[in-house]
Amino acid sequence: MKPAPFSYERPRDLNAALSMLAASSGSAKIIAGGQSLGPMLNLRLVQPKLIVDISSLAELKRAEVSGSELVLGALVTHADIEDGRTADVTRGAMRGVAANIAYRAVRNRGTIGGSLSHADPAADWISSLAALGARVTLRSLAGARTMAIEAFVVGALESALHTGEIVEAIHVPARAASAHWGYAKSCRKTGEFAHAIGAVLVDPAAGSARIVIGAIDTTPIVVTEAAELFGGRIAADYKQRFDISVADALLAKAGIDDAAQRHIHVSVLKRAVLEAAA
Amino acid sequence: MKEGAELRNEREFPHGKSGQGVGARLPRKEDDRLMRGRGQYVADIRLAGLQDVAFVRSPLAHARIRGIHVPERYRGSVFTAADLVGIKPIRAVSGLPGFKISEQPVLATGKVRQVGELVAMCLAPTRAEAEDIAASVTLDLEELPAVYDMLKAREPGSGLVHEHWGDNVFLETNYEVDISAALDAPIKVTREISTARQCMSPLEGRGVVATFDRRLDQLTLHSAAQMPHITRSGLAECLGMEEGQIRVISPDVGGGFGHKGILLPEEVCLSWLTMQRGHPVRWIEDRREHLVASSNCREHHYKITVYADRDGTLRGIDCEATVDSGAYSSYPFSACLEAAQVASILPGPYTTPAYRCRTFSVATNKCPILPYRGVARTGVCFALELMLDLVAAEAGLEPGEVRLRNLVRPEQMPFDNITKKHFDSGDYPEAMRRALAAIDIDSIRAKQKQGEADGRRIGVGVSIYCEQAAHGTSVYSGWGIPMVPGHEQASARLTPDGGLELRVGVHSHGQGMETTLAQVAHEMLGIDVGKIRIILGDTAMTPYSTGTWGSRSMVMAGGAVATACRELGERARRIGAKLLQHDPASVVLQNGEVRGVNGSVSIQTIAHTWYRRPQELPADVDPGGLEVTQGYKPVRDSGTFSYAAHAAVVAVDPDLGEVEILDYVIVEDGGVLVNPLVVDGQIYGGLAQGIGTALYEEMPFDASGQPLATTLADYLLPGPTEVPAARLDHMETPSPYTQFGVKGIGEGGAIAPPAAIANAVNDALRPLGVELMQSPITPHRVVEAVLAARATERSAA
Amino acid sequence: MTTIALQVNRRAVEVSAEPRTSLADFVRDKLDLTGTHLGCEHGVCGACTVLLDGVPARSCITYAVACAGADITTIEGLDEDEITTELRAAFTREHALQCGYCTPGMLVSARDLVLRLPDADERRIRVGLSGNLCRCTGYVGIVRAVQSVIEARRARNIAPQADGGRTSLGPAGSGRAISSGDESRSARQALAPASAGAAPVRIPDFTPATVLDQRFRLPHAPAKVFAMFDDIAGIASCLPGVSLTAPPRPERVEGLISVRLGPIAASFEGAARVERDPATLSGRIVGIGTDPRSHSATQGEIRYRLLPLDGGAATAVELAIGYTLTGMLAQVGRPGLVRDLARRLVAEFAKNLDRHMSGAPSEQVAAAELSGWSIVADVLRARLARMFGRVFTGKGGAE
């Protein structure tokens, strides 16, 4: 189980990397920590002509608070976040998510930018960052653009990245002092792919919530106008008012035909709501 | 049992107390090298000129081969069936009446019958390059309908795996004892029960390094194999060579569990290739190959009826069992061992007056099956123990009561059951009683009444089994398969400096035999285990043996080592008597010395004298010397019967389908334990595999016969958080037939857990009207069943 | 080949290797450090775990070339290590290994836990070791051994190091390599694509493993839509990733479908058979194709049925797209991902079909629809009558 042969480049800076990507016209793949791409290369599911290794680019290893948001370079690893080597504006929400991604040996190399780019619906960051209201900056030789996470993921393993474009940074807004956070996932075993994810950011004081149902084999369901999930209004009693049937209908609408699957998703979401309210 | 233990240490086995003999909890001799990365597994072997092999494998489950296209530039590096002139297919024939023969070509000819079947062999300096070549070969295949469902495969009109058979049944068997006597029983429960197809998944896969020695005119095959001598016999048949021209070496082996017990087409292919090319060649099974293409196990289906009286007394068992044997009969166990075994072992440790069992070994377009740890017992235990819980529910009894009412009793021992299995010894009800007490059934019932704050439901389940081990000639000769175990042999040799070399034909792939066989030798000769070396895994260095399978090694090789050492000790004692100038009748061998009234002489001195200073030996010394090979069989060769009662407490989340094991108790009786530390490890490890069967492991196939779990992200092996810290209790009822009273215990841990866990899950969910009769119990299956039960309840209301 | 310079077990090493060489193969094959074992080569089992810049990493999915300048410690480099020495004593005492294959990786991960965990909490140890599979021991001895070493060290007042000693950001092992700049360091040329097999002669019937039903509305009359379905080249141009390799004949078409699931790309080359029944405004396209690169094959069918809407001004297109995959792509597991891809392709197909048929600005189409309503209705009525006539006379099939 060895990869098909590929050429390898280690560009000296981001611009050089983007030039290599542009020149390859789609036959190159970016590698950072390689924790998602590595298995696919080894299985020969992916056979790029060229691998562009961006793992040494210092420009993508930043982590700084700018205004009320945290800006994380794409190369920040899950372990960097888990260990608190990066600042935290989410009052522990991101650390909690990071600590439960796969296994420590994977977290030591797996990056937040790589995880997003891979757009695996079962992965943790696309769901949790969508709930936190994060945005992502993409860069190509043509310039940069920034979009919400929910707009970035367009399908299973499919992101909004154009050919020649890479994830540069993730912008995480500060979690309001009044906002409650809940994150739950159901995995067949520790560290494996989730088969259901619920992520909720509820601010009863502001009467708002962001609710994400993830790991559904397609783009996560992101609900920003979430009042309906709580019987019409979001207030301190949101835990009691959480309406399972609304969530179930959302899943049915998203094409999840299997009732047992929907039930598991809804139950995981409920667990996340209870955790937020705890 | 305390008394037994004391008896054992003080009287029968004097050296247990020294911390090295039988019964000692001795840390293992093999650990150090393995912990320093100095083990040598087959992939670690380095030979000059070595080249790597990758195989082109069938992407389809069933197809006719119309063509194999090899790019021009790789013509010399790719080999197909047409090249393998004179190589015979693998044939594993059973002598049971009606068995249909399959021939497994080592490279496919005409048809492919499973995904992953070998079609072409590609050779290159590295594995990566060999895979490049394999990727460049294109196959022109005409797809045929895949036979993927063993039940449909039995129906007339099904596609055929082997056309000339006319159907897909390798073998059908029937066994009946007076089932009509049971039909008027007041309790009659009928169900369909099934267990999923699994992959054995040792952490190390199979692997082969083959080389040919022109001077010796000998093929040397290094292979991760459990049964090197059997591999050699099979190779000799396929290659048309004399056995003496073949040497099979099995180095350190990274787990076996049955997976490394069969002859591989890859072994034959690489043997041919190295002889063609004149340089060493290597193939290392990767995980994808293991999951997709190698061999599978455990896929059983039962249609079963249990008859009982109102007090839970068993009146009869009636069963039709089907086992998916895959496309080919694997060497040496054959395609029918597992299904046919179901008929003889289904009643397990229970007494029943009436019994009928019909079995089918069915060919499908899947990998061949082979006997995995527990073989058919895991499925049989699952089927019967789930049924007994239903009988208990019907009778309004605790599941434990039904067991106690029907288990074979100690006063019946030795006991011949309804299928003529001969139970050597044991107190099965006592094991069950201890398990029930340890799990504290009463407090769990009280807890269940209160309910859990988190919405989960608690359940408790039990199961019990018997494990026939160390099957002997009388058991296996009936199968008529290529392998029948006879006397097990061991060689014992004193070295000139007083060390001991033991040669055995069984192999060790985690069982710790470098330690435990040394303990046996220490028990007999008093030599420090540090000075005892075990040589195994090499046909050129060890006496013939069928190898390691069927939980036989400690009973058989342990017995052989003891027998050889006894004879060696006797020879040393006689030489010692000469050196002491005593009458041989007046000296004894004790703690590594020959002692007489006037003094003693150490084994070390005896050995030194024999080899280095023979001039000091009297002229009439026994010329037999200090090297002995002896054979051994237990007094009766019908096998040892170890057993264990398992009890599990689980918490089930009916909305998420998650099952957490809260407590797990095993009360096990493996006869006299040579090394309890090692035995505990076997049981804990077996339990983890049993949990895999119960909750995680499943190789699904789609309707075109494609295997769907091809990475370890899909085929889930239990990790540290999925396995609880189980509690173990040992009983040690000696076997009356074996050396030291030992019994085989290697497989038992994996037999009972699926049944105990499923019973616990069903116990938890029974109030909801849920019943799960299929392994593994996945979250999806649980939630599906819960929703279905809720819907039924709603429509009833 | 690329020259790779790094430190292994405190020794500077400079060896050439292909870029595709994993760190595991590099230490095993180039340096004969065979204590690092391969158990899965896809990052799950943990047998290959080594220390990379002092922290555990998977050497099977980390490429050696990406570790240039890094500091690697394999099990052989931990012979004298203090924590590992304590772990070895505990492992043998607690019988924490049997076959020994997982043991080197297990010790590397265990060492990291001993370093980082504040106390010997059993649950945290189990979670911490969950990336290392052992098939033999049931983990009992391993957990006990790790617990005992942590307890002993904390009792000796050796403080834990929560971050395992790592201070810099980014993937472990990265950051100390010299960049390749503009000079190209190409590996061997990738192999030429395998010669594609000829298009299959026979296109067999089959029962699809997965069927997706899709219903969408086109603002065009059914007859027009049906005519469109007869235009194979037109339909092909609406199917995402499809291109024709030979001029289509009415009943048979040969072509290429390229699909991409994230980074996974496949190109199925094959042929399709076209069946249509004007009477029922329905039809079927059934095809078969192979992707030589992944040794995968697919069979697919599109069944369609057109139903009049708004009295015939518009058409409800009922599509049932069925497919069966075989070979490597079928075996990757997680079929849900493939289903999502198929769903997206169908949606795009519907959109393209509409766009292709419209051709004209949307307002005009709307007007035409309105004015043409009665005519269309008449045509439809006639067709329906014909259809029933056929059914009752038992003929059916194409005209």
PDB file of C-alpha atoms in Angstrom, chain C residues 10-133:
ATOM      1  CA  ARG C  10      20.545  11.440  17.697  1.00  0.00           C
ATOM      2  CA  ARG C  11      22.523  10.564  14.583  1.00  0.00           C
ATOM      3  CA  ALA C  12      22.654  12.767  11.496  1.00  0.00           C
ATOM      4  CA  VAL C  13      21.450  10.860   8.472  1.00  0.00           C
ATOM      5  CA  GLU C  14      21.540  11.798   4.818  1.00  0.00           C
ATOM      6  CA  VAL C  15      19.996   9.285   2.471  1.00  0.00           C
ATOM      7  CA  SER C  16      18.251   9.526  -0.839  1.00  0.00           C
ATOM      8  CA  ALA C  17      14.731   8.276  -1.211  1.00  0.00           C
ATOM      9  CA  GLU C  18      11.705   8.788  -3.399  1.00  0.00           C
ATOM     10  CA  PRO C  19       9.365  11.535  -2.186  1.00  0.00           C
ATOM     11  CA  ARG C  20       6.651   8.949  -1.773  1.00  0.00           C
ATOM     12  CA  THR C  21       8.693   7.075   0.835  1.00  0.00           C
ATOM     13  CA  SER C  22       6.942   7.176   4.181  1.00  0.00           C
ATOM     14  CA  LEU C  23       8.989   7.928   7.253  1.00  0.00           C
ATOM     15  CA  ALA C  24       8.284   4.360   8.382  1.00  0.00           C
ATOM     16  CA  ASP C  25       9.652   2.827   5.188  1.00  0.00           C
ATOM     17  CA  PHE C  26      12.565   5.246   5.363  1.00  0.00           C
ATOM     18  CA  VAL C  27      13.736   4.144   8.809  1.00  0.00           C
ATOM     19  CA  ARG C  28      12.967   0.489   8.099  1.00  0.00           C
ATOM     20  CA  ASP C  29      14.390   0.120   4.607  1.00  0.00           C
ATOM     21  CA  LYS C  30      17.083   2.780   4.441  1.00  0.00           C
ATOM     22  CA  LEU C  31      18.329   2.597   8.012  1.00  0.00           C
ATOM     23  CA  ASP C  32      17.368  -0.995   8.942  1.00  0.00           C
ATOM     24  CA  LEU C  33      15.569   0.249  12.030  1.00  0.00           C
ATOM     25  CA  THR C  34      12.923  -2.456  11.838  1.00  0.00           C
ATOM     26  CA  GLY C  35      11.528  -1.859  15.306  1.00  0.00           C
ATOM     27  CA  THR C  36       9.047   0.557  13.769  1.00  0.00           C
ATOM     28  CA  HIS C  37       6.197  -1.610  12.507  1.00  0.00           C
ATOM     29  CA  LEU C  38       3.579  -1.091   9.852  1.00  0.00           C
ATOM     30  CA  GLY C  39       0.136  -2.274  10.850  1.00  0.00           C
ATOM     31  CA  CYS C  40      -2.246  -0.430   8.558  1.00  0.00           C
ATOM     32  CA  GLU C  41      -0.444   2.274   6.551  1.00  0.00           C
ATOM     33  CA  HIS C  42      -3.425   4.533   6.900  1.00  0.00           C
ATOM     34  CA  GLY C  43      -2.891   6.129  10.268  1.00  0.00           C
ATOM     35  CA  VAL C  44      -5.300   4.132  12.400  1.00  0.00           C
ATOM     36  CA  CYS C  45      -3.475   1.327  14.224  1.00  0.00           C
ATOM     37  CA  GLY C  46      -0.570   3.249  15.750  1.00  0.00           C
ATOM     38  CA  ALA C  47       2.043   0.488  15.355  1.00  0.00           C
ATOM     39  CA  CYS C  48       4.286   2.893  13.420  1.00  0.00           C
ATOM     40  CA  THR C  49       4.225   5.671  16.024  1.00  0.00           C
ATOM     41  CA  VAL C  50       7.622   7.367  16.476  1.00  0.00           C
ATOM     42  CA  LEU C  51       8.755  10.562  18.145  1.00  0.00           C
ATOM     43  CA  LEU C  52       8.986  13.448  15.724  1.00  0.00           C
ATOM     44  CA  ASP C  53      10.623  16.483  17.289  1.00  0.00           C
ATOM     45  CA  GLY C  54       9.908  14.798  20.594  1.00  0.00           C
ATOM     46  CA  VAL C  55       6.196  14.157  20.178  1.00  0.00           C
ATOM     47  CA  PRO C  56       4.382  11.076  18.852  1.00  0.00           C
ATOM     48  CA  ALA C  57       3.516  10.989  15.168  1.00  0.00           C
ATOM     49  CA  ARG C  58       2.369   8.415  12.643  1.00  0.00           C
ATOM     50  CA  SER C  59       5.342   7.474  10.508  1.00  0.00           C
ATOM     51  CA  CYS C  60       3.191   5.622   7.950  1.00  0.00           C
ATOM     52  CA  ILE C  61       1.336   8.735   6.762  1.00  0.00           C
ATOM     53  CA  THR C  62       4.224  11.124   7.241  1.00  0.00           C
ATOM     54  CA  TYR C  63       6.602  11.263   4.305  1.00  0.00           C
ATOM     55  CA  ALA C  64      10.286  11.236   5.067  1.00  0.00           C
ATOM     56  CA  VAL C  65      10.945  14.102   2.673  1.00  0.00           C
ATOM     57  CA  ALA C  66       8.556  16.284   4.692  1.00  0.00           C
ATOM     58  CA  CYS C  67      10.657  15.657   7.802  1.00  0.00           C
ATOM     59  CA  ALA C  68      13.867  17.159   6.450  1.00  0.00           C
ATOM     60  CA  GLY C  69      15.803  18.672   9.326  1.00  0.00           C
ATOM     61  CA  ALA C  70      13.586  17.052  11.915  1.00  0.00           C
ATOM     62  CA  ASP C  71      14.586  14.980  14.881  1.00  0.00           C
ATOM     63  CA  ILE C  72      13.260  11.430  14.845  1.00  0.00           C
ATOM     64  CA  THR C  73      13.370   8.890  17.625  1.00  0.00           C
ATOM     65  CA  THR C  74      12.384   5.307  16.955  1.00  0.00           C
ATOM     66  CA  ILE C  75      12.036   2.523  19.521  1.00  0.00           C
ATOM     67  CA  GLU C  76      15.720   1.697  18.986  1.00  0.00           C
ATOM     68  CA  GLY C  77      16.565   5.217  20.161  1.00  0.00           C
ATOM     69  CA  LEU C  78      14.711   4.731  23.430  1.00  0.00           C
ATOM     70  CA  ASP C  79      16.955   1.939  24.729  1.00  0.00           C
ATOM     71  CA  GLU C  80      18.474   4.154  27.397  1.00  0.00           C
ATOM     72  CA  ASP C  81      15.573   6.549  27.804  1.00  0.00           C
ATOM     73  CA  GLU C  82      14.573   6.861  31.454  1.00  0.00           C
ATOM     74  CA  ILE C  83      10.793   6.780  31.046  1.00  0.00           C
ATOM     75  CA  THR C  84      10.913   3.974  28.504  1.00  0.00           C
ATOM     76  CA  THR C  85      13.144   1.939  30.809  1.00  0.00           C
ATOM     77  CA  GLU C  86      10.560   2.284  33.557  1.00  0.00           C
ATOM     78  CA  LEU C  87       7.808   1.415  31.112  1.00  0.00           C
ATOM     79  CA  ARG C  88       9.616  -1.701  29.924  1.00  0.00           C
ATOM     80  CA  ALA C  89       9.903  -2.987  33.491  1.00  0.00           C
ATOM     81  CA  ALA C  90       6.208  -2.276  34.067  1.00  0.00           C
ATOM     82  CA  PHE C  91       5.152  -3.784  30.735  1.00  0.00           C
ATOM     83  CA  THR C  92       6.885  -7.078  31.432  1.00  0.00           C
ATOM     84  CA  ARG C  93       5.652  -7.197  35.023  1.00  0.00           C
ATOM     85  CA  GLU C  94       2.043  -6.574  33.968  1.00  0.00           C
ATOM     86  CA  HIS C  95       2.224  -8.793  30.859  1.00  0.00           C
ATOM     87  CA  ALA C  96       1.427  -5.799  28.668  1.00  0.00           C
ATOM     88  CA  LEU C  97       2.573  -7.456  25.464  1.00  0.00           C
ATOM     89  CA  GLN C  98       2.063 -10.745  23.743  1.00  0.00           C
ATOM     90  CA  CYS C  99       3.045 -10.881  20.077  1.00  0.00           C
ATOM     91  CA  GLY C 100       4.971  -7.625  20.480  1.00  0.00           C
ATOM     92  CA  TYR C 101       4.004  -6.173  17.129  1.00  0.00           C
ATOM     93  CA  CYS C 102       2.150  -3.155  18.511  1.00  0.00           C
ATOM     94  CA  THR C 103       4.602  -2.761  21.385  1.00  0.00           C
ATOM     95  CA  PRO C 104       7.127  -0.257  19.950  1.00  0.00           C
ATOM     96  CA  GLY C 105       4.350   2.137  18.925  1.00  0.00           C
ATOM     97  CA  MET C 106       2.528   1.501  22.166  1.00  0.00           C
ATOM     98  CA  LEU C 107       5.646   2.353  24.193  1.00  0.00           C
ATOM     99  CA  VAL C 108       6.132   5.582  22.253  1.00  0.00           C
ATOM    100  CA  SER C 109       2.552   6.651  22.960  1.00  0.00           C
ATOM    101  CA  ALA C 110       2.753   5.438  26.548  1.00  0.00           C
ATOM    102  CA  ARG C 111       5.917   7.459  27.090  1.00  0.00           C
ATOM    103  CA  ASP C 112       4.112  10.562  25.876  1.00  0.00           C
ATOM    104  CA  LEU C 113       1.265   9.924  28.326  1.00  0.00           C
ATOM    105  CA  VAL C 114       3.648   9.392  31.214  1.00  0.00           C
ATOM    106  CA  LEU C 115       5.211  12.724  30.342  1.00  0.00           C
ATOM    107  CA  ARG C 116       1.954  14.648  30.009  1.00  0.00           C
ATOM    108  CA  LEU C 117      -0.760  13.247  32.278  1.00  0.00           C
ATOM    109  CA  PRO C 118      -0.992  14.798  35.725  1.00  0.00           C
ATOM    110  CA  ASP C 119      -2.073  11.563  37.393  1.00  0.00           C
ATOM    111  CA  ALA C 120      -2.761   7.920  36.686  1.00  0.00           C
ATOM    112  CA  ASP C 121      -6.442   8.354  35.849  1.00  0.00           C
ATOM    113  CA  GLU C 122      -7.501   5.114  34.156  1.00  0.00           C
ATOM    114  CA  ARG C 123     -10.014   6.721  31.829  1.00  0.00           C
ATOM    115  CA  ARG C 124      -7.531   9.346  30.614  1.00  0.00           C
ATOM    116  CA  ILE C 125      -4.897   6.689  30.035  1.00  0.00           C
ATOM    117  CA  ARG C 126      -7.315   4.610  27.993  1.00  0.00           C
ATOM    118  CA  VAL C 127      -8.376   7.597  25.920  1.00  0.00           C
ATOM    119  CA  GLY C 128      -4.737   8.595  25.529  1.00  0.00           C
ATOM    120  CA  LEU C 129      -3.820   5.155  24.217  1.00  0.00           C
ATOM    121  CA  SER C 130      -6.842   4.862  21.944  1.00  0.00           C
ATOM    122  CA  GLY C 131      -4.748   5.566  18.862  1.00  0.00           C
ATOM    123  CA  ASN C 132      -2.742   2.396  19.429  1.00  0.00           C
ATOM    124  CA  LEU C 133      -4.425  -0.897  18.700  1.00  0.00           C
TER     125      LEU C 133
END
